[in-house]
PDB file of N, CA and C in Angstrom:
ATOM      1  N   MET U 682     -56.899  -7.428   0.979  1.00 57.00           N
ATOM      2  CA  MET U 682     -57.234  -8.109   2.204  1.00 57.00           C
ATOM      3  C   MET U 682     -58.181  -9.252   1.900  1.00 57.00           C
ATOM      4  N   GLY U 683     -58.758  -9.188   0.737  1.00 59.00           N
ATOM      5  CA  GLY U 683     -59.508 -10.311   0.203  1.00 59.00           C
ATOM      6  C   GLY U 683     -60.699 -10.756   1.010  1.00 59.00           C
ATOM      7  N   ASP U 684     -61.088 -11.990   0.773  1.00 63.00           N
ATOM      8  CA  ASP U 684     -62.278 -12.576   1.390  1.00 63.00           C
ATOM      9  C   ASP U 684     -62.148 -12.732   2.896  1.00 63.00           C
ATOM     10  N   TYR U 685     -60.930 -12.646   3.428  1.00 57.00           N
ATOM     11  CA  TYR U 685     -60.733 -12.807   4.871  1.00 57.00           C
ATOM     12  C   TYR U 685     -61.443 -11.713   5.661  1.00 57.00           C
ATOM     13  N   MET U 686     -61.664 -10.559   5.052  1.00 60.00           N
ATOM     14  CA  MET U 686     -62.247  -9.433   5.773  1.00 60.00           C
ATOM     15  C   MET U 686     -63.773  -9.386   5.692  1.00 60.00           C
ATOM     16  N   ILE U 687     -64.387 -10.208   4.866  1.00 63.00           N
ATOM     17  CA  ILE U 687     -65.841 -10.176   4.714  1.00 63.00           C
ATOM     18  C   ILE U 687     -66.559 -10.362   6.051  1.00 63.00           C
ATOM     19  N   PRO U 688     -66.195 -11.349   6.881  1.00 68.00           N
ATOM     20  CA  PRO U 688     -66.889 -11.476   8.169  1.00 68.00           C
ATOM     21  C   PRO U 688     -66.733 -10.239   9.058  1.00 68.00           C
ATOM     22  N   PHE U 689     -65.565  -9.626   9.030  1.00 62.00           N
ATOM     23  CA  PHE U 689     -65.338  -8.416   9.835  1.00 62.00           C
ATOM     24  C   PHE U 689     -66.270  -7.296   9.391  1.00 62.00           C
ATOM     25  N   PHE U 690     -66.267  -6.996   8.097  1.00 62.00           N
ATOM     26  CA  PHE U 690     -67.101  -5.915   7.596  1.00 62.00           C
ATOM     27  C   PHE U 690     -68.578  -6.235   7.756  1.00 62.00           C
ATOM     28  N   SER U 691     -68.954  -7.475   7.558  1.00 65.00           N
ATOM     29  CA  SER U 691     -70.351  -7.879   7.712  1.00 65.00           C
ATOM     30  C   SER U 691     -70.825  -7.680   9.146  1.00 65.00           C
ATOM     31  N   ALA U 692     -69.940  -7.876  10.099  1.00 63.00           N
ATOM     32  CA  ALA U 692     -70.292  -7.721  11.513  1.00 63.00           C
ATOM     33  C   ALA U 692     -70.544  -6.259  11.881  1.00 63.00           C
ATOM     34  N   LEU U 693     -70.109  -5.330  11.042  1.00 63.00           N
ATOM     35  CA  LEU U 693     -70.301  -3.910  11.343  1.00 63.00           C
ATOM     36  C   LEU U 693     -71.736  -3.450  11.134  1.00 63.00           C
ATOM     37  N   GLY U 694     -72.537  -4.259  10.469  1.00 62.00           N
ATOM     38  CA  GLY U 694     -73.947  -3.936  10.301  1.00 62.00           C
ATOM     39  C   GLY U 694     -74.304  -3.520   8.887  1.00 62.00           C
ATOM     40  N   SER U 695     -75.567  -3.181   8.732  1.00 65.00           N
ATOM     41  CA  SER U 695     -76.100  -2.912   7.403  1.00 65.00           C
ATOM     42  C   SER U 695     -75.782  -1.514   6.882  1.00 65.00           C
ATOM     43  N   ASN U 696     -75.257  -0.645   7.719  1.00 73.00           N
ATOM     44  CA  ASN U 696     -74.927   0.706   7.279  1.00 73.00           C
ATOM     45  C   ASN U 696     -73.527   0.802   6.688  1.00 73.00           C
ATOM     46  N   VAL U 697     -72.887  -0.335   6.502  1.00 73.00           N
ATOM     47  CA  VAL U 697     -71.524  -0.359   5.974  1.00 73.00           C
ATOM     48  C   VAL U 697     -71.524  -1.108   4.651  1.00 73.00           C
ATOM     49  N   THR U 698     -70.920  -0.506   3.659  1.00 75.00           N
ATOM     50  CA  THR U 698     -70.744  -1.153   2.366  1.00 75.00           C
ATOM     51  C   THR U 698     -69.253  -1.211   2.094  1.00 75.00           C
ATOM     52  N   PHE U 699     -68.800  -2.314   1.553  1.00 74.00           N
ATOM     53  CA  PHE U 699     -67.383  -2.414   1.226  1.00 74.00           C
ATOM     54  C   PHE U 699     -67.221  -2.964  -0.172  1.00 74.00           C
ATOM     55  N   GLN U 700     -66.120  -2.627  -0.782  1.00 80.00           N
ATOM     56  CA  GLN U 700     -65.853  -3.042  -2.151  1.00 80.00           C
ATOM     57  C   GLN U 700     -64.393  -3.461  -2.255  1.00 80.00           C
ATOM     58  N   GLY U 701     -64.176  -4.686  -2.657  1.00 81.00           N
ATOM     59  CA  GLY U 701     -62.823  -5.153  -2.903  1.00 81.00           C
ATOM     60  C   GLY U 701     -62.341  -4.701  -4.269  1.00 81.00           C
ATOM     61  N   VAL U 702     -61.046  -4.746  -4.452  1.00 86.00           N
ATOM     62  CA  VAL U 702     -60.437  -4.389  -5.731  1.00 86.00           C
ATOM     63  C   VAL U 702     -59.652  -5.600  -6.218  1.00 86.00           C
ATOM     64  N   ALA U 703     -60.052  -6.134  -7.350  1.00 83.00           N
ATOM     65  CA  ALA U 703     -59.329  -7.269  -7.923  1.00 83.00           C
ATOM     66  C   ALA U 703     -58.134  -6.735  -8.704  1.00 83.00           C
ATOM     67  N   TYR U 704     -56.961  -7.233  -8.376  1.00 82.00           N
ATOM     68  CA  TYR U 704     -55.755  -6.818  -9.084  1.00 82.00           C
ATOM     69  C   TYR U 704     -54.763  -7.967  -9.066  1.00 82.00           C
ATOM     70  N   ARG U 705     -53.878  -7.942 -10.015  1.00 79.00           N
ATOM     71  CA  ARG U 705     -52.822  -8.944 -10.109  1.00 79.00           C
ATOM     72  C   ARG U 705     -51.779  -8.635  -9.035  1.00 79.00           C
ATOM     73  N   ALA U 706     -51.414  -9.622  -8.249  1.00 79.00           N
ATOM     74  CA  ALA U 706     -50.430  -9.433  -7.182  1.00 79.00           C
ATOM     75  C   ALA U 706     -49.252 -10.372  -7.425  1.00 79.00           C
ATOM     76  N   LEU U 707     -48.407  -9.979  -8.327  1.00 81.00           N
ATOM     77  CA  LEU U 707     -47.226 -10.776  -8.669  1.00 81.00           C
ATOM     78  C   LEU U 707     -45.970 -10.080  -8.185  1.00 81.00           C
ATOM     79  N   TRP U 708     -44.916 -10.853  -8.051  1.00 81.00           N
ATOM     80  CA  TRP U 708     -43.645 -10.317  -7.563  1.00 81.00           C
ATOM     81  C   TRP U 708     -43.180  -9.144  -8.414  1.00 81.00           C
ATOM     82  N   GLU U 709     -43.308  -9.248  -9.734  1.00 84.00           N
ATOM     83  CA  GLU U 709     -42.857  -8.154 -10.594  1.00 84.00           C
ATOM     84  C   GLU U 709     -43.680  -6.884 -10.373  1.00 84.00           C
ATOM     85  N   ASP U 710     -44.947  -7.035  -9.977  1.00 78.00           N
ATOM     86  CA  ASP U 710     -45.748  -5.857  -9.642  1.00 78.00           C
ATOM     87  C   ASP U 710     -45.206  -5.178  -8.387  1.00 78.00           C
ATOM     88  N   ALA U 711     -44.844  -5.981  -7.407  1.00 75.00           N
ATOM     89  CA  ALA U 711     -44.276  -5.423  -6.173  1.00 75.00           C
ATOM     90  C   ALA U 711     -42.985  -4.670  -6.478  1.00 75.00           C
ATOM     91  N   LEU U 712     -42.140  -5.252  -7.310  1.00 76.00           N
ATOM     92  CA  LEU U 712     -40.880  -4.599  -7.663  1.00 76.00           C
ATOM     93  C   LEU U 712     -41.108  -3.308  -8.443  1.00 76.00           C
ATOM     94  N   ALA U 713     -42.208  -3.273  -9.183  1.00 77.00           N
ATOM     95  CA  ALA U 713     -42.530  -2.091  -9.988  1.00 77.00           C
ATOM     96  C   ALA U 713     -43.305  -1.041  -9.193  1.00 77.00           C
ATOM     97  N   GLY U 714     -43.628  -1.328  -7.942  1.00 73.00           N
ATOM     98  CA  GLY U 714     -44.354  -0.361  -7.118  1.00 73.00           C
ATOM     99  C   GLY U 714     -45.853  -0.482  -7.192  1.00 73.00           C
ATOM    100  N   GLY U 715     -46.336  -1.644  -7.582  1.00 77.00           N
ATOM    101  CA  GLY U 715     -47.779  -1.872  -7.601  1.00 77.00           C
ATOM    102  C   GLY U 715     -48.297  -2.172  -8.980  1.00 77.00           C
ATOM    103  N   ASN U 716     -49.575  -2.409  -9.040  1.00 86.00           N
ATOM    104  CA  ASN U 716     -50.243  -2.786 -10.272  1.00 86.00           C
ATOM    105  C   ASN U 716     -51.085  -1.608 -10.765  1.00 86.00           C
ATOM    106  N   GLU U 717     -50.732  -1.064 -11.921  1.00 89.00           N
ATOM    107  CA  GLU U 717     -51.396   0.137 -12.439  1.00 89.00           C
ATOM    108  C   GLU U 717     -52.896  -0.069 -12.625  1.00 89.00           C
ATOM    109  N   ALA U 718     -53.303  -1.236 -13.132  1.00 92.00           N
ATOM    110  CA  ALA U 718     -54.728  -1.501 -13.325  1.00 92.00           C
ATOM    111  C   ALA U 718     -55.468  -1.481 -11.985  1.00 92.00           C
ATOM    112  N   GLY U 719     -54.843  -2.018 -10.944  1.00 92.00           N
ATOM    113  CA  GLY U 719     -55.448  -1.985  -9.604  1.00 92.00           C
ATOM    114  C   GLY U 719     -55.558  -0.567  -9.072  1.00 92.00           C
ATOM    115  N   ASN U 720     -54.523   0.245  -9.320  1.00 93.00           N
ATOM    116  CA  ASN U 720     -54.559   1.656  -8.901  1.00 93.00           C
ATOM    117  C   ASN U 720     -55.752   2.361  -9.534  1.00 93.00           C
ATOM    118  N   ILE U 721     -55.892   2.168 -10.840  1.00 95.00           N
ATOM    119  CA  ILE U 721     -56.970   2.830 -11.581  1.00 95.00           C
ATOM    120  C   ILE U 721     -58.330   2.343 -11.098  1.00 95.00           C
ATOM    121  N   MET U 722     -58.477   1.035 -10.902  1.00 95.00           N
ATOM    122  CA  MET U 722     -59.763   0.483 -10.451  1.00 95.00           C
ATOM    123  C   MET U 722     -60.145   1.041  -9.087  1.00 95.00           C
ATOM    124  N   MET U 723     -59.210   1.069  -8.136  1.00 95.00           N
ATOM    125  CA  MET U 723     -59.537   1.582  -6.810  1.00 95.00           C
ATOM    126  C   MET U 723     -59.890   3.066  -6.892  1.00 95.00           C
ATOM    127  N   ALA U 724     -59.145   3.828  -7.667  1.00 97.00           N
ATOM    128  CA  ALA U 724     -59.454   5.252  -7.805  1.00 97.00           C
ATOM    129  C   ALA U 724     -60.847   5.448  -8.394  1.00 97.00           C
ATOM    130  N   GLN U 725     -61.210   4.660  -9.395  1.00 97.00           N
ATOM    131  CA  GLN U 725     -62.545   4.759  -9.994  1.00 97.00           C
ATOM    132  C   GLN U 725     -63.636   4.428  -8.979  1.00 97.00           C
ATOM    133  N   LEU U 726     -63.398   3.409  -8.160  1.00 96.00           N
ATOM    134  CA  LEU U 726     -64.387   3.027  -7.149  1.00 96.00           C
ATOM    135  C   LEU U 726     -64.561   4.121  -6.093  1.00 96.00           C
ATOM    136  N   VAL U 727     -63.460   4.739  -5.687  1.00 96.00           N
ATOM    137  CA  VAL U 727     -63.546   5.832  -4.706  1.00 96.00           C
ATOM    138  C   VAL U 727     -64.266   7.024  -5.325  1.00 96.00           C
ATOM    139  N   GLU U 728     -63.940   7.352  -6.561  1.00 97.00           N
ATOM    140  CA  GLU U 728     -64.620   8.465  -7.249  1.00 97.00           C
ATOM    141  C   GLU U 728     -66.123   8.194  -7.334  1.00 97.00           C
ATOM    142  N   MET U 729     -66.497   6.959  -7.664  1.00 95.00           N
ATOM    143  CA  MET U 729     -67.907   6.600  -7.764  1.00 95.00           C
ATOM    144  C   MET U 729     -68.597   6.731  -6.402  1.00 95.00           C
ATOM    145  N   ALA U 730     -67.946   6.252  -5.354  1.00 94.00           N
ATOM    146  CA  ALA U 730     -68.525   6.362  -4.006  1.00 94.00           C
ATOM    147  C   ALA U 730     -68.677   7.829  -3.612  1.00 94.00           C
ATOM    148  N   ALA U 731     -67.694   8.641  -3.949  1.00 94.00           N
ATOM    149  CA  ALA U 731     -67.757  10.069  -3.612  1.00 94.00           C
ATOM    150  C   ALA U 731     -68.948  10.746  -4.285  1.00 94.00           C
ATOM    151  N   LYS U 732     -69.311  10.292  -5.469  1.00 94.00           N
ATOM    152  CA  LYS U 732     -70.438  10.881  -6.210  1.00 94.00           C
ATOM    153  C   LYS U 732     -71.784  10.306  -5.774  1.00 94.00           C
ATOM    154  N   LYS U 733     -71.832   8.996  -5.499  1.00 92.00           N
ATOM    155  CA  LYS U 733     -73.114   8.326  -5.276  1.00 92.00           C
ATOM    156  C   LYS U 733     -73.556   8.227  -3.822  1.00 92.00           C
ATOM    157  N   CYS U 734     -72.615   8.222  -2.897  1.00 87.00           N
ATOM    158  CA  CYS U 734     -72.983   8.027  -1.494  1.00 87.00           C
ATOM    159  C   CYS U 734     -73.588   9.296  -0.914  1.00 87.00           C
ATOM    160  N   ALA U 735     -74.476   9.106   0.037  1.00 81.00           N
ATOM    161  CA  ALA U 735     -75.174  10.220   0.670  1.00 81.00           C
ATOM    162  C   ALA U 735     -74.190  11.179   1.338  1.00 81.00           C
ATOM    163  N   HIS U 736     -74.601  12.439   1.411  1.00 83.00           N
ATOM    164  CA  HIS U 736     -73.799  13.447   2.104  1.00 83.00           C
ATOM    165  C   HIS U 736     -73.526  12.970   3.528  1.00 83.00           C
ATOM    166  N   GLY U 737     -72.307  13.095   3.959  1.00 83.00           N
ATOM    167  CA  GLY U 737     -71.936  12.655   5.303  1.00 83.00           C
ATOM    168  C   GLY U 737     -71.416  11.232   5.358  1.00 83.00           C
ATOM    169  N   SER U 738     -71.519  10.507   4.240  1.00 87.00           N
ATOM    170  CA  SER U 738     -70.961   9.147   4.201  1.00 87.00           C
ATOM    171  C   SER U 738     -69.438   9.225   4.322  1.00 87.00           C
ATOM    172  N   LYS U 739     -68.873   8.238   4.936  1.00 88.00           N
ATOM    173  CA  LYS U 739     -67.420   8.200   5.119  1.00 88.00           C
ATOM    174  C   LYS U 739     -66.815   7.171   4.187  1.00 88.00           C
ATOM    175  N   ILE U 740     -65.778   7.574   3.493  1.00 92.00           N
ATOM    176  CA  ILE U 740     -65.055   6.670   2.610  1.00 92.00           C
ATOM    177  C   ILE U 740     -63.732   6.340   3.280  1.00 92.00           C
ATOM    178  N   VAL U 741     -63.460   5.053   3.405  1.00 92.00           N
ATOM    179  CA  VAL U 741     -62.209   4.579   3.979  1.00 92.00           C
ATOM    180  C   VAL U 741     -61.485   3.771   2.913  1.00 92.00           C
ATOM    181  N   MET U 742     -60.230   4.075   2.702  1.00 94.00           N
ATOM    182  CA  MET U 742     -59.396   3.295   1.786  1.00 94.00           C
ATOM    183  C   MET U 742     -58.491   2.422   2.635  1.00 94.00           C
ATOM    184  N   SER U 743     -58.313   1.170   2.215  1.00 92.00           N
ATOM    185  CA  SER U 743     -57.486   0.269   2.996  1.00 92.00           C
ATOM    186  C   SER U 743     -56.837  -0.771   2.103  1.00 92.00           C
ATOM    187  N   GLY U 744     -55.671  -1.249   2.540  1.00 91.00           N
ATOM    188  CA  GLY U 744     -54.971  -2.291   1.812  1.00 91.00           C
ATOM    189  C   GLY U 744     -53.914  -2.935   2.685  1.00 91.00           C
ATOM    190  N   PHE U 745     -53.513  -4.123   2.287  1.00 89.00           N
ATOM    191  CA  PHE U 745     -52.499  -4.889   3.016  1.00 89.00           C
ATOM    192  C   PHE U 745     -51.392  -5.286   2.053  1.00 89.00           C
ATOM    193  N   SER U 746     -50.158  -5.003   2.409  1.00 87.00           N
ATOM    194  CA  SER U 746     -48.975  -5.407   1.659  1.00 87.00           C
ATOM    195  C   SER U 746     -49.041  -4.890   0.220  1.00 87.00           C
ATOM    196  N   GLN U 747     -49.202  -5.765  -0.766  1.00 88.00           N
ATOM    197  CA  GLN U 747     -49.292  -5.263  -2.135  1.00 88.00           C
ATOM    198  C   GLN U 747     -50.530  -4.388  -2.316  1.00 88.00           C
ATOM    199  N   GLY U 748     -51.549  -4.624  -1.515  1.00 90.00           N
ATOM    200  CA  GLY U 748     -52.714  -3.740  -1.528  1.00 90.00           C
ATOM    201  C   GLY U 748     -52.364  -2.336  -1.050  1.00 90.00           C
ATOM    202  N   ALA U 749     -51.309  -2.229  -0.236  1.00 91.00           N
ATOM    203  CA  ALA U 749     -50.836  -0.905   0.184  1.00 91.00           C
ATOM    204  C   ALA U 749     -50.332  -0.113  -1.016  1.00 91.00           C
ATOM    205  N   PHE U 750     -49.653  -0.799  -1.937  1.00 91.00           N
ATOM    206  CA  PHE U 750     -49.229  -0.140  -3.179  1.00 91.00           C
ATOM    207  C   PHE U 750     -50.450   0.416  -3.908  1.00 91.00           C
ATOM    208  N   ILE U 751     -51.510  -0.383  -3.943  1.00 93.00           N
ATOM    209  CA  ILE U 751     -52.726   0.024  -4.646  1.00 93.00           C
ATOM    210  C   ILE U 751     -53.332   1.262  -3.993  1.00 93.00           C
ATOM    211  N   VAL U 752     -53.385   1.295  -2.672  1.00 95.00           N
ATOM    212  CA  VAL U 752     -53.927   2.457  -1.961  1.00 95.00           C
ATOM    213  C   VAL U 752     -53.097   3.699  -2.284  1.00 95.00           C
ATOM    214  N   HIS U 753     -51.776   3.589  -2.185  1.00 95.00           N
ATOM    215  CA  HIS U 753     -50.904   4.724  -2.496  1.00 95.00           C
ATOM    216  C   HIS U 753     -51.119   5.188  -3.939  1.00 95.00           C
ATOM    217  N   GLY U 754     -51.122   4.234  -4.874  1.00 94.00           N
ATOM    218  CA  GLY U 754     -51.273   4.576  -6.286  1.00 94.00           C
ATOM    219  C   GLY U 754     -52.619   5.174  -6.607  1.00 94.00           C
ATOM    220  N   ALA U 755     -53.682   4.596  -6.042  1.00 95.00           N
ATOM    221  CA  ALA U 755     -55.037   5.103  -6.294  1.00 95.00           C
ATOM    222  C   ALA U 755     -55.206   6.509  -5.733  1.00 95.00           C
ATOM    223  N   ALA U 756     -54.676   6.750  -4.555  1.00 97.00           N
ATOM    224  CA  ALA U 756     -54.820   8.066  -3.917  1.00 97.00           C
ATOM    225  C   ALA U 756     -54.215   9.171  -4.786  1.00 97.00           C
ATOM    226  N   LYS U 757     -53.153   8.847  -5.497  1.00 96.00           N
ATOM    227  CA  LYS U 757     -52.521   9.837  -6.384  1.00 96.00           C
ATOM    228  C   LYS U 757     -53.413  10.201  -7.563  1.00 96.00           C
ATOM    229  N   LEU U 758     -54.362   9.323  -7.906  1.00 97.00           N
ATOM    230  CA  LEU U 758     -55.226   9.534  -9.064  1.00 97.00           C
ATOM    231  C   LEU U 758     -56.546  10.227  -8.729  1.00 97.00           C
ATOM    232  N   LEU U 759     -56.831  10.401  -7.448  1.00 98.00           N
ATOM    233  CA  LEU U 759     -58.132  10.940  -7.039  1.00 98.00           C
ATOM    234  C   LEU U 759     -58.269  12.431  -7.335  1.00 98.00           C
ATOM    235  N   SER U 760     -59.479  12.819  -7.678  1.00 97.00           N
ATOM    236  CA  SER U 760     -59.793  14.239  -7.830  1.00 97.00           C
ATOM    237  C   SER U 760     -59.765  14.900  -6.451  1.00 97.00           C
ATOM    238  N   ALA U 761     -59.726  16.217  -6.444  1.00 96.00           N
ATOM    239  CA  ALA U 761     -59.747  16.950  -5.175  1.00 96.00           C
ATOM    240  C   ALA U 761     -61.045  16.689  -4.423  1.00 96.00           C
ATOM    241  N   VAL U 762     -62.155  16.564  -5.145  1.00 94.00           N
ATOM    242  CA  VAL U 762     -63.459  16.307  -4.515  1.00 94.00           C
ATOM    243  C   VAL U 762     -63.451  14.950  -3.819  1.00 94.00           C
ATOM    244  N   ALA U 763     -62.996  13.905  -4.508  1.00 96.00           N
ATOM    245  CA  ALA U 763     -62.960  12.564  -3.911  1.00 96.00           C
ATOM    246  C   ALA U 763     -61.970  12.515  -2.754  1.00 96.00           C
ATOM    247  N   THR U 764     -60.828  13.142  -2.919  1.00 97.00           N
ATOM    248  CA  THR U 764     -59.823  13.168  -1.843  1.00 97.00           C
ATOM    249  C   THR U 764     -60.414  13.777  -0.581  1.00 97.00           C
ATOM    250  N   ALA U 765     -61.177  14.851  -0.726  1.00 95.00           N
ATOM    251  CA  ALA U 765     -61.783  15.525   0.427  1.00 95.00           C
ATOM    252  C   ALA U 765     -62.806  14.644   1.130  1.00 95.00           C
ATOM    253  N   LYS U 766     -63.404  13.695   0.411  1.00 94.00           N
ATOM    254  CA  LYS U 766     -64.419  12.826   1.001  1.00 94.00           C
ATOM    255  C   LYS U 766     -63.844  11.563   1.644  1.00 94.00           C
ATOM    256  N   VAL U 767     -62.539  11.330   1.501  1.00 95.00           N
ATOM    257  CA  VAL U 767     -61.901  10.182   2.157  1.00 95.00           C
ATOM    258  C   VAL U 767     -61.713  10.545   3.625  1.00 95.00           C
ATOM    259  N   SER U 768     -62.389   9.808   4.506  1.00 93.00           N
ATOM    260  CA  SER U 768     -62.315  10.123   5.935  1.00 93.00           C
ATOM    261  C   SER U 768     -61.088   9.521   6.600  1.00 93.00           C
ATOM    262  N   SER U 769     -60.629   8.392   6.067  1.00 93.00           N
ATOM    263  CA  SER U 769     -59.427   7.780   6.637  1.00 93.00           C
ATOM    264  C   SER U 769     -58.841   6.752   5.678  1.00 93.00           C
ATOM    265  N   VAL U 770     -57.570   6.485   5.907  1.00 95.00           N
ATOM    266  CA  VAL U 770     -56.833   5.471   5.152  1.00 95.00           C
ATOM    267  C   VAL U 770     -56.169   4.568   6.174  1.00 95.00           C
ATOM    268  N   ILE U 771     -56.411   3.274   6.050  1.00 92.00           N
ATOM    269  CA  ILE U 771     -55.814   2.307   6.966  1.00 92.00           C
ATOM    270  C   ILE U 771     -54.986   1.341   6.124  1.00 92.00           C
ATOM    271  N   ILE U 772     -53.690   1.338   6.372  1.00 92.00           N
ATOM    272  CA  ILE U 772     -52.790   0.490   5.595  1.00 92.00           C
ATOM    273  C   ILE U 772     -52.103  -0.494   6.541  1.00 92.00           C
ATOM    274  N   PHE U 773     -52.206  -1.764   6.205  1.00 90.00           N
ATOM    275  CA  PHE U 773     -51.555  -2.823   6.962  1.00 90.00           C
ATOM    276  C   PHE U 773     -50.345  -3.287   6.172  1.00 90.00           C
ATOM    277  N   GLY U 774     -49.201  -3.396   6.817  1.00 90.00           N
ATOM    278  CA  GLY U 774     -48.001  -3.836   6.120  1.00 90.00           C
ATOM    279  C   GLY U 774     -47.637  -2.853   5.014  1.00 90.00           C
ATOM    280  N   ASP U 775     -47.592  -1.571   5.363  1.00 91.00           N
ATOM    281  CA  ASP U 775     -47.351  -0.525   4.365  1.00 91.00           C
ATOM    282  C   ASP U 775     -46.013  -0.745   3.667  1.00 91.00           C
ATOM    283  N   THR U 776     -46.075  -0.820   2.361  1.00 84.00           N
ATOM    284  CA  THR U 776     -44.890  -1.031   1.542  1.00 84.00           C
ATOM    285  C   THR U 776     -44.151   0.276   1.272  1.00 84.00           C
ATOM    286  N   LEU U 777     -44.783   1.393   1.613  1.00 89.00           N
ATOM    287  CA  LEU U 777     -44.177   2.717   1.416  1.00 89.00           C
ATOM    288  C   LEU U 777     -44.329   3.543   2.695  1.00 89.00           C
ATOM    289  N   PRO U 778     -43.822   3.027   3.823  1.00 90.00           N
ATOM    290  CA  PRO U 778     -44.039   3.709   5.103  1.00 90.00           C
ATOM    291  C   PRO U 778     -43.462   5.120   5.108  1.00 90.00           C
ATOM    292  N   GLY U 779     -44.234   6.014   5.687  1.00 91.00           N
ATOM    293  CA  GLY U 779     -43.778   7.394   5.818  1.00 91.00           C
ATOM    294  C   GLY U 779     -44.001   8.244   4.579  1.00 91.00           C
ATOM    295  N   GLN U 780     -44.377   7.632   3.467  1.00 93.00           N
ATOM    296  CA  GLN U 780     -44.625   8.402   2.254  1.00 93.00           C
ATOM    297  C   GLN U 780     -46.073   8.876   2.235  1.00 93.00           C
ATOM    298  N   PRO U 781     -46.314  10.041   1.642  1.00 96.00           N
ATOM    299  CA  PRO U 781     -47.694  10.536   1.565  1.00 96.00           C
ATOM    300  C   PRO U 781     -48.590   9.569   0.797  1.00 96.00           C
ATOM    301  N   VAL U 782     -49.861   9.597   1.134  1.00 96.00           N
ATOM    302  CA  VAL U 782     -50.860   8.810   0.422  1.00 96.00           C
ATOM    303  C   VAL U 782     -51.647   9.804  -0.428  1.00 96.00           C
ATOM    304  N   GLY U 783     -51.147  10.034  -1.633  1.00 95.00           N
ATOM    305  CA  GLY U 783     -51.737  11.048  -2.501  1.00 95.00           C
ATOM    306  C   GLY U 783     -51.746  12.387  -1.796  1.00 95.00           C
ATOM    307  N   ASN U 784     -52.874  13.089  -1.887  1.00 96.00           N
ATOM    308  CA  ASN U 784     -53.031  14.378  -1.204  1.00 96.00           C
ATOM    309  C   ASN U 784     -53.895  14.259   0.036  1.00 96.00           C
ATOM    310  N   ILE U 785     -54.043  13.039   0.544  1.00 96.00           N
ATOM    311  CA  ILE U 785     -54.836  12.824   1.751  1.00 96.00           C
ATOM    312  C   ILE U 785     -54.009  13.286   2.946  1.00 96.00           C
ATOM    313  N   PRO U 786     -54.567  14.147   3.804  1.00 96.00           N
ATOM    314  CA  PRO U 786     -53.810  14.633   4.951  1.00 96.00           C
ATOM    315  C   PRO U 786     -53.269  13.494   5.828  1.00 96.00           C
ATOM    316  N   SER U 787     -52.060  13.650   6.297  1.00 95.00           N
ATOM    317  CA  SER U 787     -51.393  12.581   7.057  1.00 95.00           C
ATOM    318  C   SER U 787     -52.136  12.229   8.340  1.00 95.00           C
ATOM    319  N   ASP U 788     -52.919  13.150   8.896  1.00 95.00           N
ATOM    320  CA  ASP U 788     -53.656  12.819  10.120  1.00 95.00           C
ATOM    321  C   ASP U 788     -54.847  11.889   9.862  1.00 95.00           C
ATOM    322  N   LYS U 789     -55.138  11.603   8.592  1.00 95.00           N
ATOM    323  CA  LYS U 789     -56.189  10.661   8.232  1.00 95.00           C
ATOM    324  C   LYS U 789     -55.619   9.291   7.871  1.00 95.00           C
ATOM    325  N   VAL U 790     -54.302   9.140   7.968  1.00 95.00           N
ATOM    326  CA  VAL U 790     -53.632   7.910   7.535  1.00 95.00           C
ATOM    327  C   VAL U 790     -53.063   7.157   8.723  1.00 95.00           C
ATOM    328  N   GLU U 791     -53.393   5.877   8.809  1.00 91.00           N
ATOM    329  CA  GLU U 791     -52.843   4.991   9.839  1.00 91.00           C
ATOM    330  C   GLU U 791     -52.200   3.811   9.172  1.00 91.00           C
TER     331      GLU U 791
END
């Protein structure tokens, strides 16, 4: 979702932290089902947030279009502990509609 979302997240106030994931977004990546390096990076960031954020913090995973591939791929790599701490997943332009997002319960996915 890139830099376009910075004003939105910034408007939510100081109790919100967000982290973008830099990944290559090329046509061949889309055909291959996403970018593996991006999947790994997002999974690592979620794992880190699950360990470092205060108890009760909410982790939200989100992506748009090719970023949706990254969300799906990263979710498959998450530990059970990190998966349990994901409060919701918001995917815009889902490239894999109707497919599970890792082991995240479907009622947490929009």
